[in-house]
Amino acid sequence: MKVYKFGGASVKDAEGVKNVALVLETQGFEKCLVVVSAMGKTTNALEKVVEYYFKKQDYQAEIELIKKNHIDIAKGLFSEGHAVFGEITLFFDDIDSFLRRNKSPNYNFVYDQVVSCGEMISSKILSEYLNDIQFFNHWLDARDYIKTDASYREGIVNWQETEQNISKLDKINCYVTQGFIGSESNNFTVTLGREGSDYTAAIFAYCLNADEMTIWKDVPGVMTGDPRKFENVELLSFISYEEAIEMAYYGASVIHPKTLQPLKQKNIPFFVKSFVEPKKPGTKVGNSEENELIESYILKENQTLLNVETRDFSFIAEDHMSLIFALLAKYKIKVSLMQNSAISLALCLEDKFGTANDFNEELQQSFITQMTKNVSLFTVRNAELDQLDQFYKDKKVLLEQISKKTFQMVTL
């Protein structure tokens, strides 16, 4: 089988959905599983619903706006009276009903039950449209197949149970399912982390022993830099799993960090291609000595820089490090860069869950800290180390680090 993943930009409107069908036609719509994200900016809009719900603001008006957008998209794809309109209405009624009945104060739990509906609706619309134009497929609820623990918003996959479920699928059929979501033992929805649809595709590819997996983006493939942020970038036609993992870890948005390991374990070739120009080769990621070690640029924004010192100016020792990292785990904060000296530790942090202030407050019980928010982490992979001066222009550098051929700086 082949696994294809389409992101929100590819299905943002009716023309986008039609284009997905054209892309699938170029690939041959047989023995494949299609993973689709929520349409356009739906996830952001549903996050707003959750925010308004907890602030006791008019979240229902927001639900109606999102519903209207999906109905409008469907009108460009289906004839009046098609069953899909009832399906769309039902999904949004479910959101409203859940929020009216909910008694849980757990923000992350409520978030997952609401925000996951974006993928449910988009996958239903795409599946129905493909069936209407004779691309016959079965719609799957990914929550019946991908099982996780109860770590809401960052679910950890139960691989044994998930593989048992997915391996039962008949590999001669075609399927359409959702990215980003699974379910825990009580069948409540658990999301796999923001932008987790790539990971979903990798999970299905791994469990199906797929021949290959392709992610369809609005860029030609993996570039030497985000073309929206950097000039004169070029396409990387082939990179190794290891290089792709490094790039994803440092913040390359074209690949989700968790995607690569399942594919690497079974040596499943992974392609990143453009849904605008589907016949072009894009980027291949796999096991090879042909890895292109070209200088590449990654900018990770909205980071937090935290400097930590001991109160008595003693060394930052193992017991201090143990305490700091235990608190990082407690508050679910990811370290993007770390640098330590004898008496201080600098951490560049990604605050996905908005817990950095609480983390800092607890840390201050034992340490002196200084926090700087809204910094950026700039990474150069395969850097030409004798030409680093160019990267300092017009930047206020707070921290820098060089390891092998990777150069990083934290800037304001």
mmCIF file of C-alpha atoms in Angstrom:
data_model
loop_
_atom_site.group_PDB
_atom_site.id
_atom_site.type_symbol
_atom_site.label_atom_id
_atom_site.label_comp_id
_atom_site.label_asym_id
_atom_site.label_seq_id
_atom_site.Cartn_x
_atom_site.Cartn_y
_atom_site.Cartn_z
ATOM 1 C CA MET A 1 0.000 0.000 0.000
ATOM 2 C CA LYS A 2 0.861 3.668 -0.333
ATOM 3 C CA VAL A 3 0.067 6.304 2.268
ATOM 4 C CA TYR A 4 -0.650 9.902 1.274
ATOM 5 C CA LYS A 5 -1.068 12.844 3.622
ATOM 6 C CA PHE A 6 -2.716 16.129 2.630
ATOM 7 C CA GLY A 7 -2.441 19.169 4.912
ATOM 8 C CA GLY A 8 -4.980 21.860 5.635
ATOM 9 C CA ALA A 9 -3.727 24.176 2.870
ATOM 10 C CA SER A 10 -4.504 21.531 0.235
ATOM 11 C CA VAL A 11 -8.194 21.298 1.264
ATOM 12 C CA LYS A 12 -8.860 24.892 2.309
ATOM 13 C CA ASP A 13 -11.706 25.294 -0.225
ATOM 14 C CA ALA A 14 -13.732 23.385 -2.826
ATOM 15 C CA GLU A 15 -11.094 23.883 -5.525
ATOM 16 C CA GLY A 16 -8.487 22.467 -3.177
ATOM 17 C CA VAL A 17 -10.539 19.307 -2.593
ATOM 18 C CA LYS A 18 -10.962 18.902 -6.353
ATOM 19 C CA ASN A 19 -7.214 19.303 -6.783
ATOM 20 C CA VAL A 20 -6.562 16.541 -4.226
ATOM 21 C CA ALA A 21 -8.592 14.245 -6.498
ATOM 22 C CA LEU A 22 -6.437 15.299 -9.482
ATOM 23 C CA VAL A 23 -3.259 14.611 -7.483
ATOM 24 C CA LEU A 24 -4.539 11.152 -6.554
ATOM 25 C CA GLU A 25 -5.358 10.518 -10.193
ATOM 26 C CA THR A 26 -1.719 11.205 -11.135
ATOM 27 C CA GLN A 27 -0.583 8.685 -8.506
ATOM 28 C CA GLY A 28 -3.146 6.005 -9.275
ATOM 29 C CA PHE A 29 -5.966 5.772 -6.750
ATOM 30 C CA GLU A 30 -5.604 2.141 -5.729
ATOM 31 C CA LYS A 31 -4.341 0.309 -2.628
ATOM 32 C CA CYS A 32 -3.777 3.529 -0.729
ATOM 33 C CA LEU A 33 -4.674 5.246 2.502
ATOM 34 C CA VAL A 34 -5.225 9.020 2.510
ATOM 35 C CA VAL A 35 -4.714 11.018 5.704
ATOM 36 C CA VAL A 36 -6.182 14.522 5.696
ATOM 37 C CA SER A 37 -5.862 17.490 8.057
ATOM 38 C CA ALA A 38 -8.565 19.973 9.026
ATOM 39 C CA MET A 39 -9.512 22.422 6.265
ATOM 40 C CA GLY A 40 -7.501 25.638 6.057
ATOM 41 C CA LYS A 41 -7.329 27.388 9.441
ATOM 42 C CA THR A 42 -10.091 25.294 11.057
ATOM 43 C CA THR A 43 -7.859 24.076 13.896
ATOM 44 C CA ASN A 44 -7.051 27.675 14.876
ATOM 45 C CA ALA A 45 -10.770 28.524 14.762
ATOM 46 C CA LEU A 46 -11.699 25.547 16.959
ATOM 47 C CA GLU A 47 -8.951 26.512 19.415
ATOM 48 C CA LYS A 48 -10.752 29.848 19.691
ATOM 49 C CA VAL A 49 -13.988 27.994 20.521
ATOM 50 C CA VAL A 50 -12.240 26.233 23.426
ATOM 51 C CA GLU A 51 -10.718 29.510 24.608
ATOM 52 C CA TYR A 52 -14.116 31.258 24.546
ATOM 53 C CA TYR A 53 -15.743 28.307 26.324
ATOM 54 C CA PHE A 54 -13.370 28.572 29.284
ATOM 55 C CA LYS A 55 -13.672 32.364 29.336
ATOM 56 C CA LYS A 56 -17.473 31.996 29.300
ATOM 57 C CA GLN A 57 -17.736 34.012 26.097
ATOM 58 C CA ASP A 58 -20.017 33.331 23.109
ATOM 59 C CA TYR A 59 -18.343 30.194 21.749
ATOM 60 C CA GLN A 60 -21.532 29.132 19.932
ATOM 61 C CA ALA A 61 -21.246 32.056 17.507
ATOM 62 C CA GLU A 62 -17.730 30.846 16.643
ATOM 63 C CA ILE A 63 -19.049 27.323 16.038
ATOM 64 C CA GLU A 64 -21.653 28.721 13.635
ATOM 65 C CA LEU A 65 -18.983 30.598 11.655
ATOM 66 C CA ILE A 66 -16.885 27.437 11.254
ATOM 67 C CA LYS A 67 -19.978 25.429 10.321
ATOM 68 C CA LYS A 68 -20.962 27.990 7.670
ATOM 69 C CA ASN A 69 -17.465 27.825 6.145
ATOM 70 C CA HIS A 70 -17.678 24.040 5.789
ATOM 71 C CA ILE A 71 -21.208 24.192 4.366
ATOM 72 C CA ASP A 72 -19.995 26.750 1.801
ATOM 73 C CA ILE A 73 -17.099 24.478 0.801
ATOM 74 C CA ALA A 74 -19.490 21.526 0.476
ATOM 75 C CA LYS A 75 -21.824 23.583 -1.756
ATOM 76 C CA GLY A 76 -18.947 23.833 -4.239
ATOM 77 C CA LEU A 77 -18.583 20.031 -4.304
ATOM 78 C CA PHE A 78 -22.020 18.449 -3.867
ATOM 79 C CA SER A 79 -25.528 18.863 -5.228
ATOM 80 C CA GLU A 80 -28.257 20.287 -3.007
ATOM 81 C CA GLY A 81 -29.694 17.687 -0.656
ATOM 82 C CA HIS A 82 -26.565 15.519 -0.572
ATOM 83 C CA ALA A 83 -26.231 13.480 2.637
ATOM 84 C CA VAL A 84 -22.899 15.139 3.465
ATOM 85 C CA PHE A 85 -24.685 18.353 4.545
ATOM 86 C CA GLY A 86 -26.468 16.408 7.283
ATOM 87 C CA GLU A 87 -23.137 14.862 8.321
ATOM 88 C CA ILE A 88 -21.523 18.291 8.636
ATOM 89 C CA THR A 89 -24.414 19.589 10.739
ATOM 90 C CA LEU A 90 -24.211 16.521 12.972
ATOM 91 C CA PHE A 91 -20.497 17.062 13.674
ATOM 92 C CA PHE A 92 -21.092 20.650 14.765
ATOM 93 C CA ASP A 93 -24.137 19.666 16.848
ATOM 94 C CA ASP A 94 -21.839 17.182 18.608
ATOM 95 C CA ILE A 95 -19.354 19.957 19.478
ATOM 96 C CA ASP A 96 -22.117 22.141 20.908
ATOM 97 C CA SER A 97 -23.690 19.225 22.781
ATOM 98 C CA PHE A 98 -20.366 18.166 24.295
ATOM 99 C CA LEU A 99 -19.591 21.677 25.547
ATOM 100 C CA ARG A 100 -23.074 22.093 27.067
ATOM 101 C CA ARG A 101 -22.796 18.753 28.912
ATOM 102 C CA ASN A 102 -19.122 18.906 29.863
ATOM 103 C CA LYS A 103 -18.229 19.101 33.555
ATOM 104 C CA SER A 104 -14.472 18.600 33.216
ATOM 105 C CA PRO A 105 -12.257 21.597 34.111
ATOM 106 C CA ASN A 106 -9.331 19.956 32.276
ATOM 107 C CA TYR A 107 -8.474 22.353 29.438
ATOM 108 C CA ASN A 108 -6.401 19.794 27.525
ATOM 109 C CA PHE A 109 -9.182 17.177 27.674
ATOM 110 C CA VAL A 110 -11.803 19.632 26.385
ATOM 111 C CA TYR A 111 -9.367 20.875 23.741
ATOM 112 C CA ASP A 112 -8.928 17.399 22.266
ATOM 113 C CA GLN A 113 -12.655 16.611 22.147
ATOM 114 C CA VAL A 114 -13.418 19.872 20.312
ATOM 115 C CA VAL A 115 -10.413 20.562 18.084
ATOM 116 C CA SER A 116 -10.346 17.004 16.696
ATOM 117 C CA CYS A 117 -13.674 17.640 14.954
ATOM 118 C CA GLY A 118 -11.871 19.613 12.228
ATOM 119 C CA GLU A 119 -10.238 16.435 10.913
ATOM 120 C CA MET A 120 -13.443 14.422 11.255
ATOM 121 C CA ILE A 121 -15.343 16.859 9.042
ATOM 122 C CA SER A 122 -12.623 17.383 6.415
ATOM 123 C CA SER A 123 -12.061 13.632 6.003
ATOM 124 C CA LYS A 124 -15.805 12.999 5.621
ATOM 125 C CA ILE A 125 -16.105 15.708 2.946
ATOM 126 C CA LEU A 126 -13.069 14.401 1.031
ATOM 127 C CA SER A 127 -14.197 10.761 1.273
ATOM 128 C CA GLU A 128 -17.718 11.567 0.045
ATOM 129 C CA TYR A 129 -16.402 13.689 -2.826
ATOM 130 C CA LEU A 130 -13.966 10.989 -3.983
ATOM 131 C CA ASN A 131 -16.743 8.379 -3.904
ATOM 132 C CA ASP A 132 -18.992 10.684 -5.929
ATOM 133 C CA ILE A 133 -16.387 10.912 -8.708
ATOM 134 C CA GLN A 134 -15.828 7.141 -8.680
ATOM 135 C CA PHE A 135 -12.647 7.095 -6.569
ATOM 136 C CA PHE A 136 -14.146 4.492 -4.283
ATOM 137 C CA ASN A 137 -12.902 4.469 -0.698
ATOM 138 C CA HIS A 138 -13.827 3.552 2.863
ATOM 139 C CA TRP A 139 -13.952 6.308 5.478
ATOM 140 C CA LEU A 140 -12.145 5.319 8.685
ATOM 141 C CA ASP A 141 -12.383 6.851 12.133
ATOM 142 C CA ALA A 142 -8.694 6.980 13.111
ATOM 143 C CA ARG A 143 -9.681 6.811 16.792
ATOM 144 C CA ASP A 144 -10.768 3.195 16.269
ATOM 145 C CA TYR A 145 -7.252 2.316 15.125
ATOM 146 C CA ILE A 146 -4.681 4.581 16.810
ATOM 147 C CA LYS A 147 -4.727 3.963 20.560
ATOM 148 C CA THR A 148 -2.859 6.199 23.007
ATOM 149 C CA ASP A 149 -2.466 6.940 26.683
ATOM 150 C CA ALA A 150 -4.468 9.775 28.271
ATOM 151 C CA SER A 151 -1.833 12.486 27.669
ATOM 152 C CA TYR A 152 -4.300 14.921 26.119
ATOM 153 C CA ARG A 153 -2.817 17.179 23.399
ATOM 154 C CA GLU A 154 0.357 15.055 23.253
ATOM 155 C CA GLY A 155 -0.815 11.443 23.129
ATOM 156 C CA ILE A 156 1.762 8.663 23.409
ATOM 157 C CA VAL A 157 0.925 5.855 20.993
ATOM 158 C CA ASN A 158 0.309 2.333 22.253
ATOM 159 C CA TRP A 159 2.136 0.712 19.352
ATOM 160 C CA GLN A 160 1.171 -2.884 20.106
ATOM 161 C CA GLU A 161 -2.574 -2.213 20.188
ATOM 162 C CA THR A 162 -2.401 0.242 17.293
ATOM 163 C CA GLU A 163 -0.525 -2.207 15.068
ATOM 164 C CA GLN A 164 -3.022 -4.971 15.901
ATOM 165 C CA ASN A 165 -5.896 -2.699 14.866
ATOM 166 C CA ILE A 166 -4.404 -1.331 11.652
ATOM 167 C CA SER A 167 -3.019 -4.669 10.447
ATOM 168 C CA LYS A 168 -6.604 -5.947 10.141
ATOM 169 C CA LEU A 169 -7.344 -3.535 7.277
ATOM 170 C CA ASP A 170 -7.775 -5.140 3.869
ATOM 171 C CA LYS A 171 -4.829 -3.882 1.839
ATOM 172 C CA ILE A 172 -6.596 -4.155 -1.527
ATOM 173 C CA ASN A 173 -8.939 -1.272 -0.632
ATOM 174 C CA CYS A 174 -8.571 2.509 -0.480
ATOM 175 C CA TYR A 175 -9.235 4.473 2.686
ATOM 176 C CA VAL A 176 -9.636 8.077 3.821
ATOM 177 C CA THR A 177 -8.982 8.950 7.453
ATOM 178 C CA GLN A 178 -8.022 11.774 9.805
ATOM 179 C CA GLY A 179 -4.641 13.038 10.855
ATOM 180 C CA PHE A 180 -3.735 14.258 14.346
ATOM 181 C CA ILE A 181 -6.075 12.066 16.412
ATOM 182 C CA GLY A 182 -6.339 8.787 18.318
ATOM 183 C CA SER A 183 -8.193 7.641 21.422
ATOM 184 C CA GLU A 184 -7.405 6.414 24.932
ATOM 185 C CA SER A 185 -8.725 3.347 26.758
ATOM 186 C CA ASN A 186 -12.095 5.003 27.520
ATOM 187 C CA ASN A 187 -12.409 5.998 23.836
ATOM 188 C CA PHE A 188 -12.088 9.717 24.520
ATOM 189 C CA THR A 189 -10.240 11.552 21.753
ATOM 190 C CA VAL A 190 -6.539 12.304 22.247
ATOM 191 C CA THR A 191 -4.612 14.467 19.796
ATOM 192 C CA LEU A 192 -1.023 13.629 18.865
ATOM 193 C CA GLY A 193 0.441 17.137 19.145
ATOM 194 C CA ARG A 194 -0.023 20.216 16.970
ATOM 195 C CA GLU A 195 0.679 19.506 13.279
ATOM 196 C CA GLY A 196 0.538 15.794 14.125
ATOM 197 C CA SER A 197 -1.113 14.621 10.884
ATOM 198 C CA ASP A 198 2.279 13.740 9.379
ATOM 199 C CA TYR A 199 2.832 11.485 12.384
ATOM 200 C CA THR A 200 -0.546 9.823 11.807
ATOM 201 C CA ALA A 201 0.463 9.005 8.242
ATOM 202 C CA ALA A 202 3.739 7.495 9.501
ATOM 203 C CA ILE A 203 1.864 5.379 12.064
ATOM 204 C CA PHE A 204 -0.417 3.941 9.364
ATOM 205 C CA ALA A 205 2.533 3.446 6.986
ATOM 206 C CA TYR A 206 4.482 1.567 9.659
ATOM 207 C CA CYS A 207 1.569 -0.670 10.678
ATOM 208 C CA LEU A 208 0.564 -1.410 7.064
ATOM 209 C CA ASN A 209 4.173 -2.075 5.991
ATOM 210 C CA ALA A 210 3.525 0.474 3.264
ATOM 211 C CA ASP A 211 5.658 0.622 0.109
ATOM 212 C CA GLU A 212 6.045 4.380 0.517
ATOM 213 C CA MET A 213 4.578 7.469 2.136
ATOM 214 C CA THR A 214 4.094 10.899 0.561
ATOM 215 C CA ILE A 215 3.277 14.197 2.230
ATOM 216 C CA TRP A 216 1.736 16.757 -0.143
ATOM 217 C CA LYS A 217 2.678 20.369 0.639
ATOM 218 C CA ASP A 218 2.398 23.808 -0.961
ATOM 219 C CA VAL A 219 6.183 23.812 -1.511
ATOM 220 C CA PRO A 220 8.207 21.737 -4.046
ATOM 221 C CA GLY A 221 9.682 19.531 -1.291
ATOM 222 C CA VAL A 222 12.190 19.946 1.530
ATOM 223 C CA MET A 223 14.030 23.188 0.827
ATOM 224 C CA THR A 224 17.272 24.591 2.230
ATOM 225 C CA GLY A 225 15.058 27.106 4.025
ATOM 226 C CA ASP A 226 11.448 28.210 4.297
ATOM 227 C CA PRO A 227 10.947 30.286 1.118
ATOM 228 C CA ARG A 228 8.621 32.597 3.082
ATOM 229 C CA LYS A 229 11.504 33.515 5.413
ATOM 230 C CA PHE A 230 14.704 33.054 3.400
ATOM 231 C CA GLU A 231 15.849 34.103 -0.068
ATOM 232 C CA ASN A 232 17.674 31.969 -2.650
ATOM 233 C CA VAL A 233 16.666 28.622 -1.175
ATOM 234 C CA GLU A 234 16.853 25.440 -3.239
ATOM 235 C CA LEU A 235 15.261 22.016 -3.294
ATOM 236 C CA LEU A 236 16.958 19.102 -1.546
ATOM 237 C CA SER A 237 16.268 16.174 -3.861
ATOM 238 C CA PHE A 238 17.507 13.494 -1.432
ATOM 239 C CA ILE A 239 18.235 13.511 2.302
ATOM 240 C CA SER A 240 18.768 10.710 4.792
ATOM 241 C CA TYR A 241 16.355 9.830 7.587
ATOM 242 C CA GLU A 242 18.980 11.081 10.049
ATOM 243 C CA GLU A 243 19.320 14.468 8.362
ATOM 244 C CA ALA A 244 15.537 14.855 8.138
ATOM 245 C CA ILE A 245 15.201 13.986 11.852
ATOM 246 C CA GLU A 246 17.822 16.608 12.733
ATOM 247 C CA MET A 247 16.100 19.242 10.591
ATOM 248 C CA ALA A 248 12.711 18.455 12.119
ATOM 249 C CA TYR A 249 14.144 18.596 15.649
ATOM 250 C CA TYR A 250 15.641 22.032 15.002
ATOM 251 C CA GLY A 251 12.264 23.272 13.758
ATOM 252 C CA ALA A 252 11.975 22.682 9.997
ATOM 253 C CA SER A 253 8.194 23.035 9.652
ATOM 254 C CA VAL A 254 7.932 20.908 6.504
ATOM 255 C CA ILE A 255 8.392 17.690 8.545
ATOM 256 C CA HIS A 256 6.813 16.816 11.906
ATOM 257 C CA PRO A 257 9.553 15.664 14.355
ATOM 258 C CA LYS A 258 7.889 12.335 15.275
ATOM 259 C CA THR A 259 7.282 11.285 11.665
ATOM 260 C CA LEU A 260 10.672 9.892 10.720
ATOM 261 C CA GLN A 261 11.441 7.224 13.322
ATOM 262 C CA PRO A 262 8.599 4.802 12.422
ATOM 263 C CA LEU A 263 9.517 5.066 8.729
ATOM 264 C CA LYS A 264 13.227 4.613 9.396
ATOM 265 C CA GLN A 265 12.609 1.472 11.464
ATOM 266 C CA LYS A 266 11.023 -0.281 8.477
ATOM 267 C CA ASN A 267 12.995 1.554 5.786
ATOM 268 C CA ILE A 268 9.830 2.966 4.199
ATOM 269 C CA PRO A 269 10.720 5.594 1.561
ATOM 270 C CA PHE A 270 9.228 8.986 2.380
ATOM 271 C CA PHE A 271 8.508 11.701 -0.183
ATOM 272 C CA VAL A 272 7.652 15.378 0.227
ATOM 273 C CA LYS A 273 5.952 16.699 -2.916
ATOM 274 C CA SER A 274 3.929 19.672 -4.132
ATOM 275 C CA PHE A 275 0.177 19.329 -4.574
ATOM 276 C CA VAL A 276 0.458 22.258 -7.005
ATOM 277 C CA GLU A 277 2.910 20.374 -9.263
ATOM 278 C CA PRO A 278 2.311 16.699 -8.401
ATOM 279 C CA LYS A 279 4.339 15.260 -11.292
ATOM 280 C CA LYS A 280 7.577 16.836 -10.073
ATOM 281 C CA PRO A 281 9.869 14.514 -8.052
ATOM 282 C CA GLY A 282 10.012 16.544 -4.820
ATOM 283 C CA THR A 283 12.297 15.303 -2.035
ATOM 284 C CA LYS A 284 12.988 11.683 -1.178
ATOM 285 C CA VAL A 285 13.956 10.763 2.396
ATOM 286 C CA GLY A 286 15.529 7.363 2.947
ATOM 287 C CA ASN A 287 18.617 5.287 3.705
ATOM 288 C CA SER A 288 21.389 6.318 1.369
ATOM 289 C CA GLU A 289 24.899 7.634 1.118
ATOM 290 C CA GLU A 290 23.615 10.226 -1.352
ATOM 291 C CA ASN A 291 22.540 12.573 1.443
ATOM 292 C CA GLU A 292 22.833 16.172 0.226
ATOM 293 C CA LEU A 293 24.830 18.078 2.839
ATOM 294 C CA ILE A 294 23.905 21.530 1.570
ATOM 295 C CA GLU A 295 23.824 24.533 3.907
ATOM 296 C CA SER A 296 20.250 24.828 5.196
ATOM 297 C CA TYR A 297 18.497 27.436 7.345
ATOM 298 C CA ILE A 298 15.815 26.962 9.998
ATOM 299 C CA LEU A 299 14.092 29.692 12.002
ATOM 300 C CA LYS A 300 12.102 28.658 15.065
ATOM 301 C CA GLU A 301 10.127 31.603 16.418
ATOM 302 C CA ASN A 302 8.165 32.250 19.648
ATOM 303 C CA GLN A 303 10.797 30.632 21.853
ATOM 304 C CA THR A 304 11.651 31.472 25.475
ATOM 305 C CA LEU A 305 15.211 31.917 26.746
ATOM 306 C CA LEU A 306 15.734 31.034 30.394
ATOM 307 C CA ASN A 307 19.014 31.600 32.245
ATOM 308 C CA VAL A 308 19.402 29.669 35.500
ATOM 309 C CA GLU A 309 22.018 30.209 38.230
ATOM 310 C CA THR A 310 22.501 28.670 41.657
ATOM 311 C CA ARG A 311 21.697 30.981 44.553
ATOM 312 C CA ASP A 312 25.072 30.414 46.229
ATOM 313 C CA PHE A 313 27.027 30.570 42.934
ATOM 314 C CA SER A 314 28.086 26.958 43.341
ATOM 315 C CA PHE A 315 28.489 24.784 40.238
ATOM 316 C CA ILE A 316 25.435 23.641 38.278
ATOM 317 C CA ALA A 317 25.851 19.988 39.263
ATOM 318 C CA GLU A 318 24.016 16.765 38.457
ATOM 319 C CA ASP A 319 21.478 17.171 41.280
ATOM 320 C CA HIS A 320 20.599 20.653 39.969
ATOM 321 C CA MET A 321 20.213 19.336 36.425
ATOM 322 C CA SER A 322 18.025 16.493 37.662
ATOM 323 C CA LEU A 323 15.668 18.915 39.414
ATOM 324 C CA ILE A 324 15.469 21.272 36.418
ATOM 325 C CA PHE A 325 14.693 18.489 33.937
ATOM 326 C CA ALA A 326 12.112 16.936 36.256
ATOM 327 C CA LEU A 327 10.305 20.282 36.258
ATOM 328 C CA LEU A 328 10.594 20.562 32.474
ATOM 329 C CA ALA A 329 8.889 17.171 32.194
ATOM 330 C CA LYS A 330 6.235 18.176 34.732
ATOM 331 C CA TYR A 331 5.306 21.279 32.746
ATOM 332 C CA LYS A 332 5.661 19.577 29.318
ATOM 333 C CA ILE A 333 8.212 22.092 28.075
ATOM 334 C CA LYS A 334 10.553 21.115 25.254
ATOM 335 C CA VAL A 335 14.215 22.170 25.221
ATOM 336 C CA SER A 336 15.266 23.455 21.790
ATOM 337 C CA LEU A 337 18.825 24.376 22.829
ATOM 338 C CA MET A 338 20.860 24.010 26.007
ATOM 339 C CA GLN A 339 24.188 25.516 27.048
ATOM 340 C CA ASN A 340 25.811 25.308 30.468
ATOM 341 C CA SER A 341 28.833 26.814 32.168
ATOM 342 C CA ALA A 342 30.170 26.227 35.670
ATOM 343 C CA ILE A 343 27.571 28.384 37.436
ATOM 344 C CA SER A 344 24.789 28.890 34.897
ATOM 345 C CA LEU A 345 22.500 27.028 32.520
ATOM 346 C CA ALA A 346 20.865 28.606 29.474
ATOM 347 C CA LEU A 347 17.768 26.945 28.028
ATOM 348 C CA CYS A 348 15.965 27.881 24.821
ATOM 349 C CA LEU A 349 12.441 26.538 25.374
ATOM 350 C CA GLU A 350 9.341 25.787 23.330
ATOM 351 C CA ASP A 351 6.320 26.577 25.493
ATOM 352 C CA LYS A 352 3.554 24.658 23.666
ATOM 353 C CA PHE A 353 1.206 24.520 26.638
ATOM 354 C CA GLY A 354 1.735 28.011 28.024
ATOM 355 C CA THR A 355 3.306 26.730 31.250
ATOM 356 C CA ALA A 356 6.662 28.568 31.127
ATOM 357 C CA ASN A 357 5.639 31.119 33.782
ATOM 358 C CA ASP A 358 4.588 28.391 36.224
ATOM 359 C CA PHE A 359 7.811 26.485 35.495
ATOM 360 C CA ASN A 360 9.878 29.617 36.128
ATOM 361 C CA GLU A 361 8.016 30.389 39.343
ATOM 362 C CA GLU A 362 8.697 26.921 40.774
ATOM 363 C CA LEU A 363 12.300 27.047 39.583
ATOM 364 C CA GLN A 364 12.844 30.323 41.458
ATOM 365 C CA GLN A 365 12.309 28.499 44.757
ATOM 366 C CA SER A 366 15.779 26.966 44.254
ATOM 367 C CA PHE A 367 17.527 29.112 41.637
ATOM 368 C CA ILE A 368 18.007 32.639 40.335
ATOM 369 C CA THR A 369 16.403 32.865 36.890
ATOM 370 C CA GLN A 370 16.072 35.376 34.077
ATOM 371 C CA MET A 371 13.408 34.822 31.427
ATOM 372 C CA THR A 372 13.274 36.429 27.966
ATOM 373 C CA LYS A 373 10.192 35.684 25.870
ATOM 374 C CA ASN A 374 9.542 35.922 22.117
ATOM 375 C CA VAL A 375 13.076 35.082 21.042
ATOM 376 C CA SER A 376 13.980 33.162 17.876
ATOM 377 C CA LEU A 377 16.273 30.174 17.400
ATOM 378 C CA PHE A 378 18.182 30.380 14.131
ATOM 379 C CA THR A 379 19.905 27.171 13.007
ATOM 380 C CA VAL A 380 22.280 26.610 10.095
ATOM 381 C CA ARG A 381 22.779 22.951 9.192
ATOM 382 C CA ASN A 382 25.937 21.964 7.286
ATOM 383 C CA ALA A 383 27.245 25.458 7.919
ATOM 384 C CA GLU A 384 30.321 26.832 6.183
ATOM 385 C CA LEU A 385 32.047 27.690 9.450
ATOM 386 C CA ASP A 386 34.491 30.128 7.866
ATOM 387 C CA GLN A 387 31.589 32.256 6.593
ATOM 388 C CA LEU A 388 29.553 32.770 9.751
ATOM 389 C CA ASP A 389 29.944 36.568 9.863
ATOM 390 C CA GLN A 390 27.037 36.992 7.431
ATOM 391 C CA PHE A 391 24.576 35.597 9.999
ATOM 392 C CA TYR A 392 25.276 38.254 12.627
ATOM 393 C CA LYS A 393 24.041 41.207 10.560
ATOM 394 C CA ASP A 394 21.174 43.161 12.166
ATOM 395 C CA LYS A 395 20.742 40.614 14.961
ATOM 396 C CA LYS A 396 20.897 40.990 18.735
ATOM 397 C CA VAL A 397 22.497 37.684 19.729
ATOM 398 C CA LEU A 398 21.656 36.354 23.209
ATOM 399 C CA LEU A 399 23.255 32.930 22.860
ATOM 400 C CA GLU A 400 25.239 31.035 20.248
ATOM 401 C CA GLN A 401 26.526 27.508 19.833
ATOM 402 C CA ILE A 402 28.539 25.554 17.262
ATOM 403 C CA SER A 403 28.695 21.754 17.089
ATOM 404 C CA LYS A 404 30.296 19.933 14.166
ATOM 405 C CA LYS A 405 28.721 21.683 11.163
ATOM 406 C CA THR A 406 25.641 23.035 12.947
ATOM 407 C CA PHE A 407 25.578 26.692 13.995
ATOM 408 C CA GLN A 408 22.822 28.090 16.222
ATOM 409 C CA MET A 409 21.995 31.444 17.715
ATOM 410 C CA VAL A 410 19.187 32.730 19.898
ATOM 411 C CA THR A 411 18.198 36.250 18.886
ATOM 412 C CA LEU A 412 15.721 38.955 19.817
#
